[in-house]
């Protein structure tokens, strides 16, 4: 385990070259009315997905077999961990290292979630951390909670995002053959892992109707995982605790931790983005941490980065609130 001993602000500056520049960019983005160009293809696809998901929800409650209910839960958990443990903590942040079999496993379960290929996901996410709440943040909360949640996927991206994002070094992502394989085969992979297998497995193994399996385990589950992820962009920048940094928009929130298998400690995560745990919450609220720790026990994961206690305390004292941290950890574990 590697302990990060630098101040959070220094580590933030490592990400965001100049904090004053970011503050100025945030103020600038509040002033201007941004012209949006709606992408109607995405609007129609998301409307169709939500209609399908509502049909799936009805079937899940009233018609599906119990095995199918368990299957939906398992797929949500696996797909989410492919996003949290893979795209997010491993590839976007490099908060730990993983050997080839673990990276293949994470890439495959990431394809269950169908949230763009990992290289694109990580590029947008690095922009989110580096230019949070500015025009170069793909889902800036300055543009409203609906935009932060899902509206950003329904319109063309801001030109500042493309200009600033082009300055990022993504060579580590392009150098990983597992990510290049996913990128080159993305549509077949999501076809198989997000839609085909979730539908066929219930039909072949416990005789579920293909109609119910498709609407519950493919459409409803996909839509549910998307909203759980999007809640980190909206709810986790809106309602909750801020023990580590009072100036940030990010918060720690119990419910997003539960729905997003351990990603709800977002105030902690924005303050210490290189920490593989992404929060101080207990393991039962952080299943992704459990997955990474199991990987380490099996020798598939190494060099997990954590933040030293004295650094966390200094950060809370200077930029957050120690009493709030104590109260939150007492309540949330
Ligand atoms: C989805 C993603 O849902 C969800 C991500 C959530 C992120 C959450 C983050 C916080 C959570 C962390 C914890 C994880 C929790 C997980 C919990 C799990 C329960 N930098 O994009 P294009 C340039 S996906 C630099 O087409 P448009 C670049 O040149 C859902 N450059 O822009 C690019 O070309 P290329 C399914 C950038 O035309 C070119 O612009 N997927 C950047 O404006 C064109 O890019 C969808 O719905 C950048 N950041 O279109 C698809 N970005 O790529 C939705 C772009 O070749 N997306 N460039 O280099 C789209 O249809 C389009 O992207 C668009 C914008 C319409 C939104
Ligand atoms: Zn992050
Ligand atoms: Zn955030």
CSV table of C-alpha atoms and ligand atoms in Angstrom, one decimal:
chain,number,residue,atom,x,y,z
A,1,UNK,CA,0.0,0.0,0.0
A,2,UNK,CA,1.4,3.5,-0.9
A,3,UNK,CA,0.5,6.4,1.4
A,4,UNK,CA,0.1,9.8,-0.1
A,5,UNK,CA,1.7,12.3,2.2
A,6,UNK,CA,1.3,15.5,0.3
A,7,UNK,CA,-1.4,18.1,1.2
A,8,UNK,CA,-4.6,17.7,-0.7
A,9,UNK,CA,-4.2,21.2,-2.1
A,10,UNK,CA,-0.9,20.2,-3.5
A,11,UNK,CA,-2.4,17.1,-5.0
A,12,UNK,CA,-5.2,19.2,-6.3
A,13,UNK,CA,-2.8,21.5,-7.9
A,14,UNK,CA,-1.1,18.5,-9.4
A,15,UNK,CA,-4.5,17.9,-11.1
A,16,UNK,CA,-5.6,21.5,-11.6
A,17,UNK,CA,-2.4,23.4,-12.4
A,18,UNK,CA,-3.7,26.7,-11.0
A,19,UNK,CA,-6.5,26.9,-8.4
A,20,UNK,CA,-7.0,30.6,-9.0
A,21,UNK,CA,-7.4,29.9,-12.7
A,22,UNK,CA,-10.1,27.4,-11.9
A,23,UNK,CA,-12.0,29.8,-9.7
A,24,UNK,CA,-11.8,32.4,-12.4
A,25,UNK,CA,-13.1,29.9,-15.0
A,26,UNK,CA,-15.9,28.9,-12.6
A,27,UNK,CA,-17.0,32.5,-12.2
A,28,UNK,CA,-16.7,33.1,-15.9
A,29,UNK,CA,-18.9,30.1,-16.7
A,30,UNK,CA,-21.7,31.5,-14.4
A,31,UNK,CA,-21.9,34.8,-16.2
A,32,UNK,CA,-22.5,33.6,-19.8
A,33,UNK,CA,-25.7,32.2,-21.3
A,34,UNK,CA,-24.6,29.0,-23.1
A,35,UNK,CA,-26.1,28.2,-26.4
A,36,UNK,CA,-27.0,24.5,-26.5
A,37,UNK,CA,-27.3,22.3,-29.6
A,38,UNK,CA,-29.6,19.5,-28.8
A,39,UNK,CA,-28.7,16.0,-30.2
A,40,UNK,CA,-32.2,14.7,-31.1
A,41,UNK,CA,-30.9,11.2,-31.8
A,42,UNK,CA,-29.8,10.9,-28.1
A,43,UNK,CA,-33.1,12.4,-26.9
A,44,UNK,CA,-35.1,9.8,-28.8
A,45,UNK,CA,-32.9,6.9,-27.7
A,46,UNK,CA,-33.1,7.9,-24.1
A,47,UNK,CA,-36.9,8.4,-24.2
A,48,UNK,CA,-37.2,4.9,-25.8
A,49,UNK,CA,-34.8,3.4,-23.2
A,50,UNK,CA,-36.9,5.0,-20.3
A,51,UNK,CA,-40.2,3.6,-21.7
A,52,UNK,CA,-38.5,0.2,-22.0
A,53,UNK,CA,-37.2,0.5,-18.5
A,54,UNK,CA,-40.6,1.4,-17.1
A,55,UNK,CA,-42.1,-1.7,-18.7
A,56,UNK,CA,-39.1,-3.7,-17.2
A,57,UNK,CA,-39.7,-2.3,-13.8
A,58,UNK,CA,-43.4,-3.3,-13.9
A,59,UNK,CA,-42.4,-6.8,-14.9
A,60,UNK,CA,-39.7,-7.0,-12.3
A,61,UNK,CA,-42.2,-6.2,-9.5
A,62,UNK,CA,-45.2,-8.2,-10.8
A,63,UNK,CA,-44.1,-10.9,-13.3
A,64,UNK,CA,-40.4,-11.8,-13.2
A,65,UNK,CA,-39.1,-15.0,-11.5
A,66,UNK,CA,-37.1,-14.5,-8.3
A,67,UNK,CA,-34.0,-15.8,-10.1
A,68,UNK,CA,-34.4,-12.9,-12.6
A,69,UNK,CA,-34.7,-10.4,-9.8
A,70,UNK,CA,-31.4,-11.7,-8.4
A,71,UNK,CA,-29.9,-11.7,-11.9
A,72,UNK,CA,-30.8,-8.0,-12.3
A,73,UNK,CA,-29.2,-7.2,-8.9
A,74,UNK,CA,-26.0,-9.1,-9.9
A,75,UNK,CA,-25.7,-7.4,-13.3
A,76,UNK,CA,-26.2,-4.0,-11.7
A,77,UNK,CA,-23.5,-4.8,-9.2
A,78,UNK,CA,-21.0,-6.2,-11.7
A,79,UNK,CA,-21.6,-3.5,-14.3
A,80,UNK,CA,-21.3,-0.8,-11.7
A,81,UNK,CA,-18.0,-2.3,-10.4
A,82,UNK,CA,-16.7,-2.3,-14.0
A,83,UNK,CA,-17.3,1.5,-13.9
A,84,UNK,CA,-16.2,2.2,-10.4
A,85,UNK,CA,-13.3,-0.3,-10.0
A,86,UNK,CA,-12.3,-0.1,-13.6
A,87,UNK,CA,-13.0,3.1,-15.6
A,88,UNK,CA,-13.0,5.3,-12.5
A,89,UNK,CA,-10.5,4.1,-9.8
A,90,UNK,CA,-8.1,2.2,-12.0
A,91,UNK,CA,-8.0,3.9,-15.4
A,92,UNK,CA,-9.2,7.5,-14.8
A,93,UNK,CA,-7.3,8.0,-11.6
A,94,UNK,CA,-4.5,5.3,-11.5
A,95,UNK,CA,-5.3,4.9,-7.8
A,96,UNK,CA,-4.0,1.3,-7.9
A,97,UNK,CA,-2.4,-1.0,-10.4
A,98,UNK,CA,-3.9,-4.2,-11.8
A,99,UNK,CA,-2.4,-7.2,-13.6
A,100,UNK,CA,-3.6,-8.3,-17.0
A,101,UNK,CA,-6.3,-10.8,-15.9
A,102,UNK,CA,-7.8,-8.3,-13.6
A,103,UNK,CA,-7.8,-5.6,-16.2
A,104,UNK,CA,-9.5,-8.0,-18.7
A,105,UNK,CA,-12.1,-8.9,-16.0
A,106,UNK,CA,-12.8,-5.2,-15.3
A,107,UNK,CA,-13.0,-4.3,-19.0
A,108,UNK,CA,-15.5,-7.1,-19.6
A,109,UNK,CA,-17.8,-6.1,-16.7
A,110,UNK,CA,-17.4,-2.5,-17.7
A,111,UNK,CA,-19.0,-3.4,-21.0
A,112,UNK,CA,-22.1,-4.6,-19.1
A,113,UNK,CA,-22.7,-1.0,-18.1
A,114,UNK,CA,-22.4,0.5,-21.7
A,115,UNK,CA,-21.2,4.0,-20.6
A,116,UNK,CA,-18.9,4.8,-23.6
A,117,UNK,CA,-15.6,3.0,-23.9
A,118,UNK,CA,-13.2,3.4,-21.0
A,119,UNK,CA,-10.8,5.7,-22.8
A,120,UNK,CA,-13.6,8.2,-23.6
A,121,UNK,CA,-15.1,7.8,-20.1
A,122,UNK,CA,-11.7,8.4,-18.4
A,123,UNK,CA,-11.0,11.4,-20.7
A,124,UNK,CA,-14.3,13.1,-19.7
A,125,UNK,CA,-13.7,12.2,-16.0
A,126,UNK,CA,-10.2,13.7,-15.9
A,127,UNK,CA,-11.7,16.9,-17.4
A,128,UNK,CA,-14.4,16.8,-14.6
A,129,UNK,CA,-11.7,16.7,-11.9
A,130,UNK,CA,-9.3,19.1,-13.4
A,131,UNK,CA,-11.9,21.8,-14.4
A,132,UNK,CA,-14.8,21.1,-12.0
A,133,UNK,CA,-17.8,23.4,-12.5
A,134,UNK,CA,-16.3,25.3,-15.4
A,135,UNK,CA,-17.2,25.1,-19.1
A,136,UNK,CA,-14.5,22.5,-19.5
A,137,UNK,CA,-16.3,20.2,-17.1
A,138,UNK,CA,-18.5,17.8,-19.2
A,139,UNK,CA,-21.2,17.8,-16.5
A,140,UNK,CA,-20.7,21.2,-14.8
A,141,UNK,CA,-23.2,21.8,-12.0
A,142,UNK,CA,-23.1,25.5,-12.9
A,143,UNK,CA,-25.4,24.5,-15.8
A,144,UNK,CA,-28.1,23.0,-13.5
A,145,UNK,CA,-28.7,19.7,-11.8
A,146,UNK,CA,-30.6,18.2,-14.8
A,147,UNK,CA,-27.6,19.1,-17.1
A,148,UNK,CA,-25.2,17.5,-14.6
A,149,UNK,CA,-27.3,14.4,-14.2
A,150,UNK,CA,-28.1,13.5,-17.8
A,151,UNK,CA,-28.7,16.7,-19.9
A,152,UNK,CA,-25.0,16.8,-20.8
A,153,UNK,CA,-25.5,13.6,-22.9
A,154,UNK,CA,-28.3,15.2,-24.9
A,155,UNK,CA,-26.4,18.2,-26.3
A,156,UNK,CA,-23.2,18.9,-28.1
A,157,UNK,CA,-20.2,19.4,-25.8
A,158,UNK,CA,-18.9,22.9,-24.9
A,159,UNK,CA,-16.0,24.0,-27.1
A,160,UNK,CA,-13.9,24.8,-24.0
A,161,UNK,CA,-14.2,21.1,-23.0
A,162,UNK,CA,-12.8,20.0,-26.3
A,163,UNK,CA,-10.0,22.7,-26.2
A,164,UNK,CA,-8.9,22.0,-22.6
A,165,UNK,CA,-9.4,18.2,-22.8
A,166,UNK,CA,-7.1,18.1,-25.8
A,167,UNK,CA,-4.3,19.2,-23.5
A,168,UNK,CA,-4.7,16.1,-21.3
A,169,UNK,CA,-2.0,13.4,-21.5
A,170,UNK,CA,-4.0,10.2,-22.2
A,171,UNK,CA,-0.9,8.2,-23.4
A,172,UNK,CA,-1.3,5.7,-20.4
A,173,UNK,CA,-4.8,4.8,-21.7
A,174,UNK,CA,-3.8,4.4,-25.3
A,175,UNK,CA,-0.8,2.2,-24.2
A,176,UNK,CA,-3.1,-0.3,-22.5
A,177,UNK,CA,-3.9,-3.1,-25.0
A,178,UNK,CA,-7.0,-4.1,-22.9
A,179,UNK,CA,-8.5,-0.6,-23.5
A,180,UNK,CA,-7.6,-0.6,-27.1
A,181,UNK,CA,-9.3,-4.0,-27.5
A,182,UNK,CA,-12.4,-2.6,-25.9
A,183,UNK,CA,-12.4,0.5,-28.1
A,184,UNK,CA,-11.9,-1.5,-31.3
A,185,UNK,CA,-14.7,-4.0,-30.4
A,186,UNK,CA,-17.0,-1.7,-28.4
A,187,UNK,CA,-20.3,-2.3,-30.2
A,188,UNK,CA,-20.0,-6.2,-30.3
A,189,UNK,CA,-18.9,-6.1,-26.6
A,190,UNK,CA,-21.8,-4.1,-25.4
A,191,UNK,CA,-24.2,-6.0,-27.7
A,192,UNK,CA,-23.0,-9.2,-25.9
A,193,UNK,CA,-22.5,-8.1,-22.3
A,194,UNK,CA,-25.2,-5.3,-21.9
A,195,UNK,CA,-28.0,-6.9,-23.9
A,196,UNK,CA,-27.5,-10.5,-25.3
A,197,UNK,CA,-26.2,-12.4,-22.3
A,198,UNK,CA,-28.4,-10.6,-19.7
A,199,UNK,CA,-31.4,-11.7,-21.9
A,200,UNK,CA,-30.3,-15.3,-22.9
A,201,UNK,CA,-29.0,-16.5,-19.5
A,202,UNK,CA,-32.4,-16.3,-17.7
A,203,UNK,CA,-34.1,-17.9,-20.7
A,204,UNK,CA,-31.7,-20.9,-20.8
A,205,UNK,CA,-31.0,-21.4,-17.2
A,206,UNK,CA,-34.3,-20.9,-15.4
A,207,UNK,CA,-36.9,-20.7,-18.2
A,208,UNK,CA,-37.7,-17.0,-17.9
A,209,UNK,CA,-39.7,-15.5,-20.8
A,210,UNK,CA,-37.4,-13.8,-23.3
A,211,UNK,CA,-39.6,-10.7,-23.3
A,212,UNK,CA,-39.4,-10.3,-19.5
A,213,UNK,CA,-35.7,-11.1,-19.4
A,214,UNK,CA,-35.0,-8.4,-22.1
A,215,UNK,CA,-37.1,-5.7,-20.5
A,216,UNK,CA,-35.9,-6.4,-16.9
A,217,UNK,CA,-32.3,-7.6,-17.1
A,218,UNK,CA,-31.3,-5.6,-20.2
A,219,UNK,CA,-33.3,-2.4,-20.4
A,220,UNK,CA,-34.4,-1.7,-16.8
A,221,UNK,CA,-31.1,-2.7,-15.3
A,222,UNK,CA,-29.1,-0.7,-17.9
A,223,UNK,CA,-31.2,2.4,-17.2
A,224,UNK,CA,-31.0,1.9,-13.4
A,225,UNK,CA,-27.2,1.7,-13.5
A,226,UNK,CA,-27.0,4.8,-15.6
A,227,UNK,CA,-29.1,6.8,-13.2
A,228,UNK,CA,-27.0,5.5,-10.2
A,229,UNK,CA,-23.9,6.7,-12.0
A,230,UNK,CA,-25.4,10.0,-13.0
A,231,UNK,CA,-26.5,10.6,-9.4
A,232,UNK,CA,-22.7,11.0,-8.6
A,233,UNK,CA,-22.7,14.0,-11.0
A,234,UNK,CA,-25.9,15.5,-9.6
A,235,UNK,CA,-26.8,14.4,-6.1
A,236,UNK,CA,-23.2,14.0,-5.0
A,237,UNK,CA,-22.6,17.6,-6.0
A,238,UNK,CA,-25.7,18.8,-4.2
A,239,UNK,CA,-26.9,17.3,-0.9
A,240,UNK,CA,-24.7,15.9,1.8
A,241,UNK,CA,-21.6,16.4,4.0
A,242,UNK,CA,-18.6,18.5,3.2
A,243,UNK,CA,-16.0,17.6,5.9
A,244,UNK,CA,-12.9,17.8,3.7
A,245,UNK,CA,-13.5,20.9,1.5
A,246,UNK,CA,-16.2,23.4,2.1
A,247,UNK,CA,-15.4,25.3,-1.1
A,248,UNK,CA,-16.0,22.4,-3.4
A,249,UNK,CA,-19.5,21.6,-4.8
A,250,UNK,CA,-19.0,17.8,-4.1
A,251,UNK,CA,-20.5,16.2,-1.0
A,252,UNK,CA,-20.4,12.8,0.8
A,253,UNK,CA,-23.8,11.2,0.6
A,254,UNK,CA,-25.1,7.9,2.1
A,255,UNK,CA,-27.6,7.0,-0.6
A,256,UNK,CA,-25.3,7.5,-3.6
A,257,UNK,CA,-22.8,5.3,-1.8
A,258,UNK,CA,-25.3,2.5,-1.6
A,259,UNK,CA,-26.6,2.8,-5.2
A,260,UNK,CA,-23.2,3.4,-6.8
A,261,UNK,CA,-21.4,0.6,-4.9
A,262,UNK,CA,-19.2,2.9,-2.9
A,263,UNK,CA,-18.8,6.1,-4.8
A,264,UNK,CA,-20.8,8.4,-2.6
A,265,UNK,CA,-17.9,9.8,-0.7
A,266,UNK,CA,-17.5,12.5,-3.3
A,267,UNK,CA,-16.3,15.4,-1.2
A,268,UNK,CA,-13.4,13.1,0.0
A,269,UNK,CA,-12.9,11.9,-3.6
A,270,UNK,CA,-12.6,15.4,-5.1
A,271,UNK,CA,-10.2,16.3,-2.3
A,272,UNK,CA,-8.0,13.2,-2.5
A,273,UNK,CA,-8.6,11.9,-6.0
A,274,UNK,CA,-5.7,9.5,-6.0
A,275,UNK,CA,-7.0,7.5,-3.0
A,276,UNK,CA,-8.2,4.1,-4.2
A,277,UNK,CA,-10.9,3.9,-1.5
A,278,UNK,CA,-12.6,7.2,-2.7
A,279,UNK,CA,-14.1,7.7,0.8
A,280,UNK,CA,-13.5,6.9,4.4
A,281,UNK,CA,-16.8,5.1,4.7
A,282,UNK,CA,-17.0,1.5,6.0
A,283,UNK,CA,-16.5,-1.4,3.7
A,284,UNK,CA,-20.2,-2.3,3.6
A,285,UNK,CA,-20.8,1.1,1.9
A,286,UNK,CA,-17.8,0.6,-0.4
A,287,UNK,CA,-18.2,-2.7,-2.2
A,288,UNK,CA,-15.7,-1.5,-4.9
A,289,UNK,CA,-13.0,-1.2,-2.3
A,290,UNK,CA,-13.8,-4.8,-1.2
A,291,UNK,CA,-13.4,-6.0,-4.8
A,292,UNK,CA,-10.0,-4.2,-5.2
A,293,UNK,CA,-8.9,-5.6,-1.8
A,294,UNK,CA,-9.9,-9.1,-2.8
A,295,UNK,CA,-7.9,-8.6,-6.0
A,296,UNK,CA,-4.9,-7.6,-3.9
A,297,UNK,CA,-5.3,-10.8,-1.8
A,298,UNK,CA,-5.3,-12.8,-5.0
A,299,UNK,CA,-2.1,-11.0,-6.2
A,300,UNK,CA,-4.0,-9.4,-9.1
A,301,UNK,CA,-3.9,-5.9,-7.7
A,302,UNK,CA,-0.9,-3.9,-6.2
A,303,UNK,CA,0.2,-0.4,-5.3
A,304,UNK,CA,-3.1,0.7,-3.8
A,305,UNK,CA,-2.8,4.4,-2.9
A,306,UNK,CA,-4.3,5.8,0.3
A,307,UNK,CA,-4.0,9.2,2.0
A,308,UNK,CA,-2.1,9.5,5.3
A,309,UNK,CA,-4.2,10.3,8.3
A,310,UNK,CA,-2.2,13.4,9.2
A,311,UNK,CA,-2.9,14.8,5.7
A,312,UNK,CA,-6.6,14.2,6.1
A,313,UNK,CA,-6.6,15.9,9.5
A,314,UNK,CA,-4.7,18.9,8.2
A,315,UNK,CA,-7.0,19.2,5.2
A,316,UNK,CA,-10.1,19.2,7.4
A,317,UNK,CA,-8.7,21.7,9.8
A,318,UNK,CA,-7.6,24.1,7.1
A,319,UNK,CA,-10.3,23.7,4.4
A,320,UNK,CA,-13.2,21.6,5.8
A,321,UNK,CA,-14.4,20.8,9.3
A,322,UNK,CA,-12.9,18.1,11.7
A,323,UNK,CA,-16.1,18.0,13.8
A,324,UNK,CA,-18.2,17.4,10.7
A,325,UNK,CA,-15.9,14.6,9.7
A,326,UNK,CA,-16.2,12.9,13.1
A,327,UNK,CA,-20.0,13.3,13.1
A,328,UNK,CA,-20.3,11.9,9.5
A,329,UNK,CA,-18.1,8.9,10.2
A,330,UNK,CA,-20.0,8.1,13.4
A,331,UNK,CA,-23.3,8.2,11.4
A,332,UNK,CA,-22.2,6.5,8.2
A,333,UNK,CA,-19.5,4.2,9.5
B,1,LIG,C1,-22.8,7.6,-19.9
B,1,LIG,C2,-21.5,8.1,-19.3
B,1,LIG,O1,-23.8,7.5,-19.3
B,1,LIG,C3,-21.7,8.3,-17.8
B,1,LIG,C4,-20.5,8.9,-17.3
B,1,LIG,C5,-20.7,9.3,-15.9
B,1,LIG,C6,-19.5,9.9,-15.3
B,1,LIG,C7,-19.7,10.0,-13.8
B,1,LIG,C8,-18.5,10.6,-13.2
B,1,LIG,C9,-18.6,10.6,-11.7
B,1,LIG,C10,-18.7,9.3,-11.2
B,1,LIG,C11,-17.5,8.7,-10.7
B,1,LIG,C12,-17.9,7.4,-10.0
B,1,LIG,C13,-18.4,6.4,-10.9
B,1,LIG,C14,-19.7,5.9,-10.3
B,1,LIG,C15,-20.3,4.7,-11.0
B,1,LIG,C16,-21.5,4.2,-10.3
B,1,LIG,C17,-22.1,3.0,-10.9
B,1,LIG,C18,-23.5,2.7,-10.4
B,1,LIG,N1,-11.6,16.1,-24.1
B,1,LIG,O2,-18.3,13.3,-27.6
B,1,LIG,P1,-18.2,13.8,-29.0
B,1,LIG,C19,-13.6,16.0,-28.8
B,1,LIG,S1,-22.7,7.1,-21.5
B,1,LIG,C20,-11.0,16.4,-25.3
B,1,LIG,O3,-18.9,13.1,-30.1
B,1,LIG,P2,-20.1,16.0,-29.5
B,1,LIG,C21,-12.8,14.9,-29.4
B,1,LIG,O4,-12.0,15.3,-30.5
B,1,LIG,C22,-24.3,6.5,-21.9
B,1,LIG,N2,-11.7,16.3,-26.5
B,1,LIG,O5,-18.7,15.4,-28.9
B,1,LIG,C23,-13.9,14.0,-29.9
B,1,LIG,O6,-13.5,13.1,-30.9
B,1,LIG,P3,-12.9,11.7,-30.5
B,1,LIG,C24,-24.3,5.9,-23.3
B,1,LIG,C25,-13.0,15.9,-26.4
B,1,LIG,O7,-20.2,15.9,-31.0
B,1,LIG,C26,-14.9,15.1,-30.5
B,1,LIG,O8,-14.8,16.2,-29.6
B,1,LIG,N3,-23.7,6.8,-24.3
B,1,LIG,C27,-13.6,15.6,-25.2
B,1,LIG,O9,-20.2,17.4,-28.9
B,1,LIG,C28,-16.3,14.6,-30.6
B,1,LIG,O10,-16.7,14.1,-29.4
B,1,LIG,C29,-24.3,7.9,-24.8
B,1,LIG,O11,-25.4,8.2,-24.5
B,1,LIG,C30,-12.9,15.7,-24.1
B,1,LIG,N4,-13.4,15.4,-22.9
B,1,LIG,O12,-21.2,15.1,-28.9
B,1,LIG,C31,-23.4,8.6,-25.8
B,1,LIG,N5,-14.9,15.3,-25.5
B,1,LIG,O13,-13.8,11.1,-29.4
B,1,LIG,C32,-23.5,10.0,-25.4
B,1,LIG,C33,-15.0,15.4,-26.9
B,1,LIG,O14,-12.8,10.9,-31.7
B,1,LIG,N6,-22.5,10.9,-26.0
B,1,LIG,N7,-13.9,15.8,-27.4
B,1,LIG,O15,-11.5,12.0,-29.9
B,1,LIG,C34,-22.7,11.5,-27.2
B,1,LIG,O16,-23.6,11.1,-28.0
B,1,LIG,C35,-21.8,12.6,-27.5
B,1,LIG,O17,-20.7,12.5,-26.8
B,1,LIG,C36,-22.6,14.0,-27.2
B,1,LIG,C37,-21.6,15.1,-27.5
B,1,LIG,C38,-23.8,14.2,-28.1
B,1,LIG,C39,-22.9,14.1,-25.7
B,2,LIG,ZN1,-13.0,10.6,-9.9
B,3,LIG,ZN1,-17.6,15.0,-9.2
